[in-house]
Short mmCIF file of C-alpha atoms in Angstrom, two decimals:
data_model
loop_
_atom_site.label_atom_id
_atom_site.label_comp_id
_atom_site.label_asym_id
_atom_site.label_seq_id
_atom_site.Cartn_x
_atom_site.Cartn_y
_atom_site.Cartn_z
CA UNK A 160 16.72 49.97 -37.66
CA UNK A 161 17.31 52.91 -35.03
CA UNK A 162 19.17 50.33 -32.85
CA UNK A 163 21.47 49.55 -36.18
CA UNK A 164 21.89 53.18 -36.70
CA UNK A 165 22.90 54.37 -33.26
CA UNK A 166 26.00 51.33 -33.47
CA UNK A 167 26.96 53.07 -36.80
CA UNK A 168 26.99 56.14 -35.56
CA UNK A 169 29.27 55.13 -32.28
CA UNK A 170 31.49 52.59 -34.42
CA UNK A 171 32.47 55.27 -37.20
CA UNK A 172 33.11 58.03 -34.33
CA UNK A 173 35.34 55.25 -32.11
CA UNK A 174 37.13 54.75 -35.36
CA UNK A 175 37.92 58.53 -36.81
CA UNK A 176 38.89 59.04 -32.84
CA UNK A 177 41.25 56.15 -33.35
CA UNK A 178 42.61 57.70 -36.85
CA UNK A 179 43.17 61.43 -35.34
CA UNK A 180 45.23 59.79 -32.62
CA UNK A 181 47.13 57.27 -34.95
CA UNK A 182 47.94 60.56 -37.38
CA UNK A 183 49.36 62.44 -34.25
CA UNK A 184 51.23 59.31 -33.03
CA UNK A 185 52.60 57.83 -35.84
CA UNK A 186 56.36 59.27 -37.10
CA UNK A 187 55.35 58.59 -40.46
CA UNK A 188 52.30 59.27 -42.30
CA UNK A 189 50.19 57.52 -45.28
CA UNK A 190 53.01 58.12 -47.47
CA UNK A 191 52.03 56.10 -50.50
CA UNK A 192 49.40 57.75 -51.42
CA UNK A 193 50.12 59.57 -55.00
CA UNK A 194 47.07 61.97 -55.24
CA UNK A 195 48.57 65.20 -55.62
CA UNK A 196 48.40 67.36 -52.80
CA UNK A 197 46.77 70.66 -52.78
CA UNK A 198 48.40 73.93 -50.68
CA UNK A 199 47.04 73.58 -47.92
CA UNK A 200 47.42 70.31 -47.48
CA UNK A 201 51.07 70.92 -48.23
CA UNK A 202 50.79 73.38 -45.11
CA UNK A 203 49.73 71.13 -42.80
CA UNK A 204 52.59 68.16 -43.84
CA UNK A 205 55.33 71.09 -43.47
CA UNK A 206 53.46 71.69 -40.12
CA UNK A 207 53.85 68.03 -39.06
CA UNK A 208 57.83 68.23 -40.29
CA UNK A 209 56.96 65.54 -43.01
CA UNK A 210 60.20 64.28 -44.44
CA UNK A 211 58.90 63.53 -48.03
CA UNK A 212 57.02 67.70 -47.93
CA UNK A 213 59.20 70.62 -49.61
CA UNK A 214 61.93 72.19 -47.89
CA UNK A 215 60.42 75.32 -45.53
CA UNK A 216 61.96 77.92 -47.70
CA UNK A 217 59.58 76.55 -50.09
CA UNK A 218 56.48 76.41 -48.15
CA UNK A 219 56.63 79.58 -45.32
CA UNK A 220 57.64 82.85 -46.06
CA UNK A 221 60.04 84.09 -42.74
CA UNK A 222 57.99 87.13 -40.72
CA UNK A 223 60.03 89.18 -38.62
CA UNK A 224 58.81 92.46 -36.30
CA UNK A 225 60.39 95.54 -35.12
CA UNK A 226 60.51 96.56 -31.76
CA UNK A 227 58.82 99.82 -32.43
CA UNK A 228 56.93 101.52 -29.65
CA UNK A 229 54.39 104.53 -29.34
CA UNK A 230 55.92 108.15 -28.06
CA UNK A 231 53.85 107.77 -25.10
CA UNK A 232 55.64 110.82 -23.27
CA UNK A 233 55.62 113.18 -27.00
CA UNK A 234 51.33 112.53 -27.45
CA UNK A 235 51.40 113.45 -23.67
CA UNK A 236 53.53 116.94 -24.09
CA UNK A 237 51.67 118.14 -27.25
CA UNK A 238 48.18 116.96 -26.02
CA UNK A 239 48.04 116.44 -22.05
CA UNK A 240 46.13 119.91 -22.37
CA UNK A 241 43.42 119.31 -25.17
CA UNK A 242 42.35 116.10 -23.22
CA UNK A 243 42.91 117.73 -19.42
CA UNK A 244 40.20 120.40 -20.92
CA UNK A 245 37.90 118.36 -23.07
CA UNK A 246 37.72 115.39 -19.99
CA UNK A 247 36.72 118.89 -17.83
CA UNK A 248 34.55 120.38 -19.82
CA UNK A 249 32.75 116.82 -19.89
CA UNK A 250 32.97 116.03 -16.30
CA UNK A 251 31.79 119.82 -15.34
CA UNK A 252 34.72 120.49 -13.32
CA UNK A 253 38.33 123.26 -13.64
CA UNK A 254 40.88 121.28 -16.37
CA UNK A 255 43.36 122.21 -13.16
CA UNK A 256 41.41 119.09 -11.43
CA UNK A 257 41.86 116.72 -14.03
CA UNK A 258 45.43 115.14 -13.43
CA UNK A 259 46.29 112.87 -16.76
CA UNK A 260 48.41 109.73 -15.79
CA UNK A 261 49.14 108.23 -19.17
CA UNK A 262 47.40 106.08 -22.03
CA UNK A 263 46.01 102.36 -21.59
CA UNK A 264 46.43 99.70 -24.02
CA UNK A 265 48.94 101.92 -25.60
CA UNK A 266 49.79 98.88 -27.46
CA UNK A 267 47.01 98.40 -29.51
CA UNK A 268 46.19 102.01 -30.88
CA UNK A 269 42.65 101.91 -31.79
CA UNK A 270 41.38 101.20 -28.08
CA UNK A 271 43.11 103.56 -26.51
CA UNK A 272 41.66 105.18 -23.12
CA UNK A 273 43.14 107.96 -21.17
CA UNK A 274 44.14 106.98 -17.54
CA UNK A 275 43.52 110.10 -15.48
CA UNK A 276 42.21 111.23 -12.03
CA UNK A 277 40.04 114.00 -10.44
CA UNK A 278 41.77 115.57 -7.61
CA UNK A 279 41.42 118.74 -5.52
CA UNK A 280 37.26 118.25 -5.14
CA UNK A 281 35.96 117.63 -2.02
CA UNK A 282 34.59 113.64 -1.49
CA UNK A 283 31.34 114.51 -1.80
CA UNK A 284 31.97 115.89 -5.78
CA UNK A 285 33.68 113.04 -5.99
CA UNK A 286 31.07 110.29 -5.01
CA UNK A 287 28.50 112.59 -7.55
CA UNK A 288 30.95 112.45 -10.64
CA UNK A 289 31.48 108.62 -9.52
CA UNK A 290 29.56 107.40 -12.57
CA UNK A 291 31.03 110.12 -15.20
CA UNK A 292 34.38 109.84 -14.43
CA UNK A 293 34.28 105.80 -15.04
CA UNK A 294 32.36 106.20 -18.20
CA UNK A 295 34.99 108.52 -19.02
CA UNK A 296 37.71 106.52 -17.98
CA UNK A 297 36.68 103.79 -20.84
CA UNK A 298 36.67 106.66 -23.75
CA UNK A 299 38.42 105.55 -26.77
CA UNK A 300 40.87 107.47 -28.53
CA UNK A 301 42.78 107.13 -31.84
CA UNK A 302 46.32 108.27 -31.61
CA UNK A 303 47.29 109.74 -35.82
CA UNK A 304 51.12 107.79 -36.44
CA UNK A 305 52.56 111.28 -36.99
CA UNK A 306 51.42 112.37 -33.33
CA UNK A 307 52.43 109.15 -31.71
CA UNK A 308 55.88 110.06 -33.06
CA UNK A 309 56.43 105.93 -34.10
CA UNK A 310 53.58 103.89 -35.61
CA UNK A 311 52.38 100.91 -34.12
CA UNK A 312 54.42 97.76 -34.59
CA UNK A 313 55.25 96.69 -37.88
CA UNK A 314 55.09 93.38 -39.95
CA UNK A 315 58.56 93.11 -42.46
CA UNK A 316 57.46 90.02 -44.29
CA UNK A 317 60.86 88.54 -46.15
CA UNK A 318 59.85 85.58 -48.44
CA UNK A 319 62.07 82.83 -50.26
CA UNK A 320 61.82 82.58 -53.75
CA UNK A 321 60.82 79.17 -54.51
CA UNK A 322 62.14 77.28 -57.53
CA UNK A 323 60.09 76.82 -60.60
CA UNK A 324 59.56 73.33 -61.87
CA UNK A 325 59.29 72.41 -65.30
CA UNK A 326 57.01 70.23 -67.05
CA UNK A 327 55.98 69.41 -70.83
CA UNK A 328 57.38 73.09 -71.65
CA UNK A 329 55.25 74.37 -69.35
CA UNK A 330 57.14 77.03 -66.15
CA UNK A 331 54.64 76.50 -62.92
CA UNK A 332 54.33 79.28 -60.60
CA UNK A 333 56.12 78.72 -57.46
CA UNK A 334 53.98 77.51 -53.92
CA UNK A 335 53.16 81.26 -52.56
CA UNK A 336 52.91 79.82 -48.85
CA UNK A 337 53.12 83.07 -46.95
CA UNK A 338 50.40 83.27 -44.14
CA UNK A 339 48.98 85.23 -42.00
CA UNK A 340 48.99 84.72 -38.26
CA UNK A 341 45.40 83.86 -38.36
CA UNK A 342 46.05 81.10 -40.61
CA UNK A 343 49.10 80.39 -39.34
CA UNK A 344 46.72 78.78 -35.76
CA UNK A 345 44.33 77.39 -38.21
CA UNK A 346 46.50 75.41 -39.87
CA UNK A 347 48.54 74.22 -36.43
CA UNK A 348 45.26 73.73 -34.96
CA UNK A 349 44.09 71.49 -37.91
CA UNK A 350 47.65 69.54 -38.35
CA UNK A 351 46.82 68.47 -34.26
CA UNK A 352 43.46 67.29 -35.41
CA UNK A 353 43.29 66.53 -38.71
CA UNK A 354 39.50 64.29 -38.58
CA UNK A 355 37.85 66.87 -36.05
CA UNK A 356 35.76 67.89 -39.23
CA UNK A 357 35.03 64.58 -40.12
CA UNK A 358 33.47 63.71 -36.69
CA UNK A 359 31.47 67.58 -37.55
CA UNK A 360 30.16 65.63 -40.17
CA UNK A 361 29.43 62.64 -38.39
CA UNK A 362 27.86 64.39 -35.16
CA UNK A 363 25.96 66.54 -37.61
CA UNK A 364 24.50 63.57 -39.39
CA UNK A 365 23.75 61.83 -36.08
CA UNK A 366 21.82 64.69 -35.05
CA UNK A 367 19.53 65.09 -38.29
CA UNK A 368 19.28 61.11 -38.03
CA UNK A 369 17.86 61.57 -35.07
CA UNK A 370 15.22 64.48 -35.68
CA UNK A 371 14.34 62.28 -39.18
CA UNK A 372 13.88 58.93 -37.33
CA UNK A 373 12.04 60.69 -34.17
CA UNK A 374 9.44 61.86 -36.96
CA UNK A 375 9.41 58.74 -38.99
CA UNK A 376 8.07 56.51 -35.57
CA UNK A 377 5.45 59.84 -34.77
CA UNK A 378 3.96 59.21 -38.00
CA UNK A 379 3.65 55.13 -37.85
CA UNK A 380 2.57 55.93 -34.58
CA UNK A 381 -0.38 57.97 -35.87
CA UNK A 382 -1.14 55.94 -38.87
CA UNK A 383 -1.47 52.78 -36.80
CA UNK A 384 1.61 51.11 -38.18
CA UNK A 385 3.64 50.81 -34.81
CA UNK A 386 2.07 49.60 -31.36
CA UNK A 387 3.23 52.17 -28.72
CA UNK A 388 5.86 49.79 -27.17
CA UNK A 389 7.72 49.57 -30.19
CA UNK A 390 7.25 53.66 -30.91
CA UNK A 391 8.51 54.17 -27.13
CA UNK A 392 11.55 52.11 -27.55
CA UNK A 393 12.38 53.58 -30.90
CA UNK A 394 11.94 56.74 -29.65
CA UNK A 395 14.28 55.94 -26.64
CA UNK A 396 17.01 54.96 -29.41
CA UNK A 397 16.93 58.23 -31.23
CA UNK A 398 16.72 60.48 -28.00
CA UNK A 399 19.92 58.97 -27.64
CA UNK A 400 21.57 58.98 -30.41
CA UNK A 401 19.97 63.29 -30.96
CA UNK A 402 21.48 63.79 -27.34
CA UNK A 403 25.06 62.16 -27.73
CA UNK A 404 25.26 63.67 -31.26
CA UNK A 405 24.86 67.47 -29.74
CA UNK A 406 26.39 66.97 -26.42
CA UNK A 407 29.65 65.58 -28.66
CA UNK A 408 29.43 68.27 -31.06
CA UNK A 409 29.74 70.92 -28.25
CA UNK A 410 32.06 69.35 -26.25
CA UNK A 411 34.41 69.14 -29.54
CA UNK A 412 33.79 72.67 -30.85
CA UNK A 413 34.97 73.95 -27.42
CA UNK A 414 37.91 71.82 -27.28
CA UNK A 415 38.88 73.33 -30.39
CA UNK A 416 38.08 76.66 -29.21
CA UNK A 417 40.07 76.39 -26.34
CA UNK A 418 43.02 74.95 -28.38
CA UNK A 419 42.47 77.72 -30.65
CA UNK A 420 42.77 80.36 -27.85
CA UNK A 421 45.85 78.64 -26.98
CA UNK A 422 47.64 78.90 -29.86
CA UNK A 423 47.17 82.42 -30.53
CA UNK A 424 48.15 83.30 -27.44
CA UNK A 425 51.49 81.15 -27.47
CA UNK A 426 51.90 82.47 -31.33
CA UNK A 427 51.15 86.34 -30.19
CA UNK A 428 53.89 86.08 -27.26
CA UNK A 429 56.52 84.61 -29.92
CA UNK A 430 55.91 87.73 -32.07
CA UNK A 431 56.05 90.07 -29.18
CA UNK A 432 59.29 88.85 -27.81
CA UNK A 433 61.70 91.66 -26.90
CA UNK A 434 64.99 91.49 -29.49
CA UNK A 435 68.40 91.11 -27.87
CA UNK A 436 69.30 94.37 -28.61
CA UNK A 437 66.51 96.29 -26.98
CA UNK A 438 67.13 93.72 -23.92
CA UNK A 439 70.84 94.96 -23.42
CA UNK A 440 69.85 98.62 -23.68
CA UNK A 441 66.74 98.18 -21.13
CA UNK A 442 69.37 96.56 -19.02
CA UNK A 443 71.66 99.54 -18.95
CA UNK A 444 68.30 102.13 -18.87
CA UNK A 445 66.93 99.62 -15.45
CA UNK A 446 70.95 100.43 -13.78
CA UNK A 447 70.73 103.33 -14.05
CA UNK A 448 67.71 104.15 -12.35
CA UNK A 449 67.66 105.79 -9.21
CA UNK A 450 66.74 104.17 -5.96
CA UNK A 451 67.30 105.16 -1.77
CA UNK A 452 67.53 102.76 0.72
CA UNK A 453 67.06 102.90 4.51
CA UNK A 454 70.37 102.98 6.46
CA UNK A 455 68.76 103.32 9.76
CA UNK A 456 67.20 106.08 11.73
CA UNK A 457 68.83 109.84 11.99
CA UNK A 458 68.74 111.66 15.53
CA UNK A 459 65.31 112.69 15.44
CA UNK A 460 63.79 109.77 14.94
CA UNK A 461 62.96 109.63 11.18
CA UNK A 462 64.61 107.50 8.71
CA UNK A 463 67.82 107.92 7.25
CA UNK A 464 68.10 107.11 3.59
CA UNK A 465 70.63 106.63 0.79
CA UNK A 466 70.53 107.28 -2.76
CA UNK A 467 72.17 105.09 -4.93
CA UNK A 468 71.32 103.23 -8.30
CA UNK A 469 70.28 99.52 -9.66
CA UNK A 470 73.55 99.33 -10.79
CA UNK A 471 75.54 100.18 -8.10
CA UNK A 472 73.33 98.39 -5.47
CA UNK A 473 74.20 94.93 -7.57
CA UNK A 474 77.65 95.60 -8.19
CA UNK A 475 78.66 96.70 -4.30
CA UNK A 476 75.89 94.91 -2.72
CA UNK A 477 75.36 91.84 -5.20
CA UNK A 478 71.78 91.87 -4.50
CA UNK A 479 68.53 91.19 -6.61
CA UNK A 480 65.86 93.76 -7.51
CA UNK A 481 62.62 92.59 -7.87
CA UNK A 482 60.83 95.84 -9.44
CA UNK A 483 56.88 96.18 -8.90
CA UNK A 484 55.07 98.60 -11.29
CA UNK A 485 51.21 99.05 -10.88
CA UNK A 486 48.72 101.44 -9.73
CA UNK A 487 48.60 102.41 -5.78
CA UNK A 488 46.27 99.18 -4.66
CA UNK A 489 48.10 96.70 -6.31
CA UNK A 490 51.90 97.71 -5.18
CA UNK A 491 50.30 97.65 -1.61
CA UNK A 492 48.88 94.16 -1.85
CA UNK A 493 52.42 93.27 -3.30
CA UNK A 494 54.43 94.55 -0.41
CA UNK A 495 51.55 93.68 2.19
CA UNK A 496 51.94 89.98 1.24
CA UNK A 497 55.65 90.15 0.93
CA UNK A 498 56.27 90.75 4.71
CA UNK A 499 55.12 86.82 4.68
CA UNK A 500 58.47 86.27 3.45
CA UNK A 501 60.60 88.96 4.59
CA UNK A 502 63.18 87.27 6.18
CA UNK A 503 63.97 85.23 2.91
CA UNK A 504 64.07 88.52 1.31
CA UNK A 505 67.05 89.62 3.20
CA UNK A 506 68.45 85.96 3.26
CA UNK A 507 68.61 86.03 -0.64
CA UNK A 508 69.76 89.35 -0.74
CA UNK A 509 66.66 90.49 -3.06
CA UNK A 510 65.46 94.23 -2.70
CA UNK A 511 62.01 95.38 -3.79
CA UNK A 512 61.30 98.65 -5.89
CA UNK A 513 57.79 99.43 -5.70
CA UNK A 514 56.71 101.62 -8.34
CA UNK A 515 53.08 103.23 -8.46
CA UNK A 516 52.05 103.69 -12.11
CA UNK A 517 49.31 106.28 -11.19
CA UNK A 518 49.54 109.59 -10.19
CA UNK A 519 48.40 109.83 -6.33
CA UNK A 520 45.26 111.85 -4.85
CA UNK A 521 47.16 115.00 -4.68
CA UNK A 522 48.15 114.67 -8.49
CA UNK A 523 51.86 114.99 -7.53
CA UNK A 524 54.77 112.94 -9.84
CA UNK A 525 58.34 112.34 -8.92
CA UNK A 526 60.26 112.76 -5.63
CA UNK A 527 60.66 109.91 -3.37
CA UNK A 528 58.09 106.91 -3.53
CA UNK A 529 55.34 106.74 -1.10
CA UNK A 530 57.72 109.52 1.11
CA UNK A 531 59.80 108.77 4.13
CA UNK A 532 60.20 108.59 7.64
CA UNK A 533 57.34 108.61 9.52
CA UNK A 534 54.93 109.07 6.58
CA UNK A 535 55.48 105.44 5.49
CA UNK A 536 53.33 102.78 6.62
CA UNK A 537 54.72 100.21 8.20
CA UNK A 538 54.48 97.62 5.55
CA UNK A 539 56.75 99.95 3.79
CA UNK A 540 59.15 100.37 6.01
CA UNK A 541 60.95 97.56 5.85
CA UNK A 542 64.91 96.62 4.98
CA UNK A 543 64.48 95.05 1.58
CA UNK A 544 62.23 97.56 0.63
CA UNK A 545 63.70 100.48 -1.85
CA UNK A 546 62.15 104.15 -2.43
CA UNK A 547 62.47 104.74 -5.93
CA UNK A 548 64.32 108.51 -6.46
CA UNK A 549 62.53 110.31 -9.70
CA UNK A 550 60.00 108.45 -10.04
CA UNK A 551 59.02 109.99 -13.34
CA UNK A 552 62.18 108.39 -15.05
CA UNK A 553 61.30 104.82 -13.87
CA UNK A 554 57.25 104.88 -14.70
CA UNK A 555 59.18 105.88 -18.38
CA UNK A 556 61.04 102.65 -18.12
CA UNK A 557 58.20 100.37 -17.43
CA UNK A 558 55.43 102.10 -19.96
CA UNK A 559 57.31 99.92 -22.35
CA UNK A 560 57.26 96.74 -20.73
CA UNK A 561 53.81 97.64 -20.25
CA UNK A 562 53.83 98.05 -24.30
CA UNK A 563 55.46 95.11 -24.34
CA UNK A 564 53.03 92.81 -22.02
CA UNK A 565 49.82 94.05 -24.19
CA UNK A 566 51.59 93.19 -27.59
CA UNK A 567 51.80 89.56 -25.51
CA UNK A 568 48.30 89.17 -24.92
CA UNK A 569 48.14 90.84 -21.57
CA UNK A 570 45.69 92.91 -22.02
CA UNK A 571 45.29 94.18 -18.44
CA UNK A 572 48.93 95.17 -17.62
CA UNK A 573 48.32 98.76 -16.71
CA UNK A 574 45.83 97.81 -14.67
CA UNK A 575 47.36 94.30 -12.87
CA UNK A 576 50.57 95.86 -12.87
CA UNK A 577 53.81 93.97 -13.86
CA UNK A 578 56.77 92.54 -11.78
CA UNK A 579 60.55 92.80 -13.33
CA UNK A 580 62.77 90.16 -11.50
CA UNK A 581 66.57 91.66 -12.46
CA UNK A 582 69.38 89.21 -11.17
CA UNK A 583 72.74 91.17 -9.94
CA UNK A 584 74.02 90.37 -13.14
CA UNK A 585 72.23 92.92 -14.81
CA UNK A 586 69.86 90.51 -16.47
CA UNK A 587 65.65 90.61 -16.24
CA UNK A 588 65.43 86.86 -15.76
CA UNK A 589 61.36 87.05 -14.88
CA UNK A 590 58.41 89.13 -16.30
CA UNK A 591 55.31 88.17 -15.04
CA UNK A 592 52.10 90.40 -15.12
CA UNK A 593 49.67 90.60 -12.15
CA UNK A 594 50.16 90.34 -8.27
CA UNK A 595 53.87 88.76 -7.75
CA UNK A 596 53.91 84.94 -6.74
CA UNK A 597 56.73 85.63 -4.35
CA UNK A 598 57.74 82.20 -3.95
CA UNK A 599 58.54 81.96 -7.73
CA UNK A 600 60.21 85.65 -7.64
CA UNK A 601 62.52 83.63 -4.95
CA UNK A 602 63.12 81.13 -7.15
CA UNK A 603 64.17 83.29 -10.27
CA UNK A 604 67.16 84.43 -8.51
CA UNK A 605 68.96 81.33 -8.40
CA UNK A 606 70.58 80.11 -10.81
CA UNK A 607 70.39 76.68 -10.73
CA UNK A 608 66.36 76.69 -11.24
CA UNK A 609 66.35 79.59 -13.63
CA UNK A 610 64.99 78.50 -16.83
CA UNK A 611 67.63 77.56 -19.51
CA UNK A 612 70.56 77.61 -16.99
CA UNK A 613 72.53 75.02 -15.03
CA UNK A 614 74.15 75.69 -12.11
CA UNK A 615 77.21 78.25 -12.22
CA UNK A 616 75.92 79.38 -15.85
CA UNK A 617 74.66 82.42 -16.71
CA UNK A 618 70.69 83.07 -16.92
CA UNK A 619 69.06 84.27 -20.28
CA UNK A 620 67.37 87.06 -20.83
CA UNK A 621 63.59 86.45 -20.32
CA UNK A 622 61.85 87.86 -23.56
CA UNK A 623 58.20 87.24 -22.74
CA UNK A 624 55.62 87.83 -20.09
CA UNK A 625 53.94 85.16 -17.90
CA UNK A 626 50.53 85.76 -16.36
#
C-alpha cells in the first residue's frame, strides 16, 4: 500500500510539473473551456496577453507617479539646530561638535536617520562615545509633509471606464481591475506558475500521508499484526515519501520567494524611473557644475589648477565624466582601484569627479575637493582626476539621485555611494549604486555597446539604477 502511495504521490507531482510548463509554453491556452471566469482569473489571462481576455483598458487601471522629492536642504535650514542640540544633549557633548551631514533613506520618510559626525573631541572622547554615537546614528525620525516642503512621492491612479454589458434587462457593473503593486507581483508571480498551489496541496498531502501511514505500521507493529521486516520496509517507504514531501515543499516555497523578491524589485525600479523631463533639467543642473582640473605644476612646486564646468569640459574637450558620490572610504576605494586602469582613462578621454557625500573630520563643506597641491594623496593626483569647485552645490545634485536610487530599491545608496556615467553629449547613460565596476564605466562611453544604441546613434537616457 505505502509502495502504491509513494508512485501516486511522484506520478501526480511529474504530471502538474508537466502542466505548469505546458501553460507557460504553449501560445494558446485551454480555450474551450466555457466556465465563466472569475476576476482574478481574468487578471492572470490579461497577464499572459490572452487573445480571447478583455481589452487592458478593461481589465488594469493605468498608475502613473510624480517625480516629487523631499526639501532635503529646507528640513536642514529650519531644523539643523533642534537636532545639532538634541543629538548633543544625548551624546553629552557642545551642539558646536555635532556637525549634521544630511538625512538617510530620505526616500522613504518614516525611517529616516540623521547622518552626522562628532568632530573637534580629542580620539580618546571619541573611542568612549563610540557606542552612543552609532546607536544614535540609527535614530529614526519622521519628517511632517509641511516641513519637508514636498510630500513623499505620490500615486495618481487614472482608470478606464469600462463598458457595461447588458443582459435580460439587467446593467452589470463594470470589471473594477485596478491593483495595487502588491497584487500587481502576486498575480505575475501566479500567471508564471499557475499549479505551484496545486503541488502545495500535493506536497502537503504527501507529508500528512506520511505521518498517518508511519503511525498506522507502529500500531500493527504493536498489536502483532506486522512481523518487523515488513514494519521496517514500510517504514522505509513513508520516511521517504515524509522526506521528499518537505524537502519539495521548501525548495518550492523559496523558489517562489525568490521570484517574488524579483519581481518587486523589477516592478519598484519601473515606478521609480526618472521622467524625461526631470532627465533634461538634471542634465543642464550636472553642466553646470563646477569642476578644476590639473594643468601642471606652478613655480613652486604645487599644482596648478583650472576651473571650468561639466559643460564646458565636454563641449571643448569632448570628454566623459564619470561622477563618484559617496562617503570619504568609498570615493577612495573608487579612485584607489581606478589607477588599475588609468591609462584607458586618458585613452577614452573619461574624467573622474569624486564627490564625498559626508562632511570631513574637521566638519568643513565646500571649497575644493580633498584640497590641492601637495595635500593630495597621490592616488588623487592624477590627470583624469577632477576637484570638484563648491562642493556644496554638487552633494545638492546627487541627494536626489540618491532619492532616486532608494525609491529603486537601493536601500543603501547613501551609504555605498552612487556612480553617474555622463557621455559628452550631455546625457547620464549609466547609474549604478555601489563601488564602480570600471570596466563597465569604460564600456558606457561608447556608443556602439551602450544599451539601446547602434553605432553612430545617440544613447538614451538611463532612467534606473543598477546595483
Amino acid at each position: 500500500m505505502q509502495s502504491l502511495f509513494a508512485c501516486l504521490f511522484l506520478t501526480v507531482i511529474h504530471l502538474s510539473a508537466g502542466i505548469d510548463a505546458a501553460f507557460i509554453s504553449s501560445p494558446c491556452r485551454v480555450h474551450q473551456l466555457s466556465l465563466p471566469l472569475s476576476a482574478r482569473q481574468l487578471q492572470l489571462r490579461q497577464l499572459h496577453h490572452d487573445p480571447l481576455s478583455p481589452p487592458l483598458s478593461l481589465l488594469a487601471a493605468t498608475s502613473t507617479k510624480e517625480q516629487v522629492y523631499i526639501d532635503e536642504e529646507k528640513f536642514l535650514e529650519r531644523n539643523a539646530r533642534r537636532l545639532q542640540t538634541s543629538i548633543a544633549q544625548r551624546l553629552g557633548v557642545k551642539p558646536e561638535s555635532v556637525a549634521i551631514n544630511g538625512l538617510n533613506n530620505i526616500a522613504t520618510q518614516d525611517k529616516v536617520t540623521v547622518d552626522f559626525d562628532v568632530v573637534g573631541v580629542s580620539d580618546a572622547e571619541l573611542k568612549r562615545l563610540a557606542n552612543q554615537i552609532a546607536q544614535e546614528r540609527q535614530r529614526t525620525i519622521r519628517i511632517p509633509s509641511q516641513m519637508s516642503g514636498e510630500s513623499k512621492v505620490l500615486a495618481a491612479v487614472a482608470s478606464d471606464k469600462a463598458a457595461t454589458t447588458k443582459g435580460k434587462g439587467k446593467e452589470k457593473a463594470p470589471f473594477d481591475a485596478t491593483m495595487s503593486k502588491t497584487t500587481l507581483t502576486t498575480l505575475k508571480e501566479e500567471a508564471s506558475y499557475p499549479f505551484r498551489n496545486l503541488r502545495y496541496a500535493i506536497y502537503i498531502v504527501g507529508i500528512i500521508g506520511g505521518v498517518l501511514a508511519g503511525a498506522a505500521n507502529t500500531l500493527g507493529l504493536l498489536g502483532g499484526e506486522m512481523d518487523i521486516n515488513t514494519a521496517l520496509q514500510n517504514y522505509a517507504v513513508d520516511g521517504g515519501v515524509l522526506v521528499g514531501a518537505a524537502l519539495l515543499f521548501r525548495f518550492e516555497r523559496q523558489r517562489q520567494l525568490d521570484a517574488t523578491a524579483r519581481l518587486e524589485l523589477l516592478e519598484t525600479r519601473k515606478e521609480g524611473a526618472i521622467a524625461p523631463e526631470e532627465l533634461a533639467r538634471r542634465a543642464k543642473v550636472i553642466a553646470s557644475l563646477p569642476l578644476a582640473v590639473s594643468v601642471g605644476t606652478k613655480a613652486s612646486g604645487a599644482e596648478a589648477f583650472k576651473e571650468t564646468t561639466v559643460g564646458e569640459i565636454q563641449d571643448d574637450a569632448g570628454q566623459h565624466v564619470v561622477i563618484v558620490g559617496a562617503p570619504t572610504a568609498k570615493v577612495t576605494d573608487a579612485l584607489v582601484s581606478a589607477q588599475i586602469k588609468g591609462s584607458l582613462f586618458r585613452n577614452k578621454d573619461v574624467l573622474i569627479v569624486p564627490v564625498e557625500m559626508r562632511r570631513g573630520k574637521g566638519g568643513k563643506e565646500g571649497g575644493k575637493g580633498g584640497g590641492f597641491g601637495e595635500k593630495r594623496p597621490s592616488w588623487r593626483k592624477q590627470g583624469y582626476i577632477a576637484e570638484p569647485v563648491d562642493e556644496e552645490s554638487w552633494r545638492a545634485a546627487l541627494r536626489k539621485e540618491i532619492q532616486d536610487a532608494e525609491r529603486q530599491g537601493a536601500g543603501k545608496a547613501k551609504e555605498e555611494g552612487i556612480v553617474l556615467v555622463v557621455r559628452n553629449d550631455g546625457k547620464v547613460v549609466a547609474r549604478r549604486v555601489g563601488t564602480p565596476d570600471w570596466t563597465l564605466v569604460l564600456e558606457a562611453v561608447e556608443p556602439d555597446i551602450t544599451r539601446g544604441a547602434k553605432s553612430g546613434e545617440e544613447a538614451p537616457f538611463q532612467t534606473t539604477f543598477q546595483q
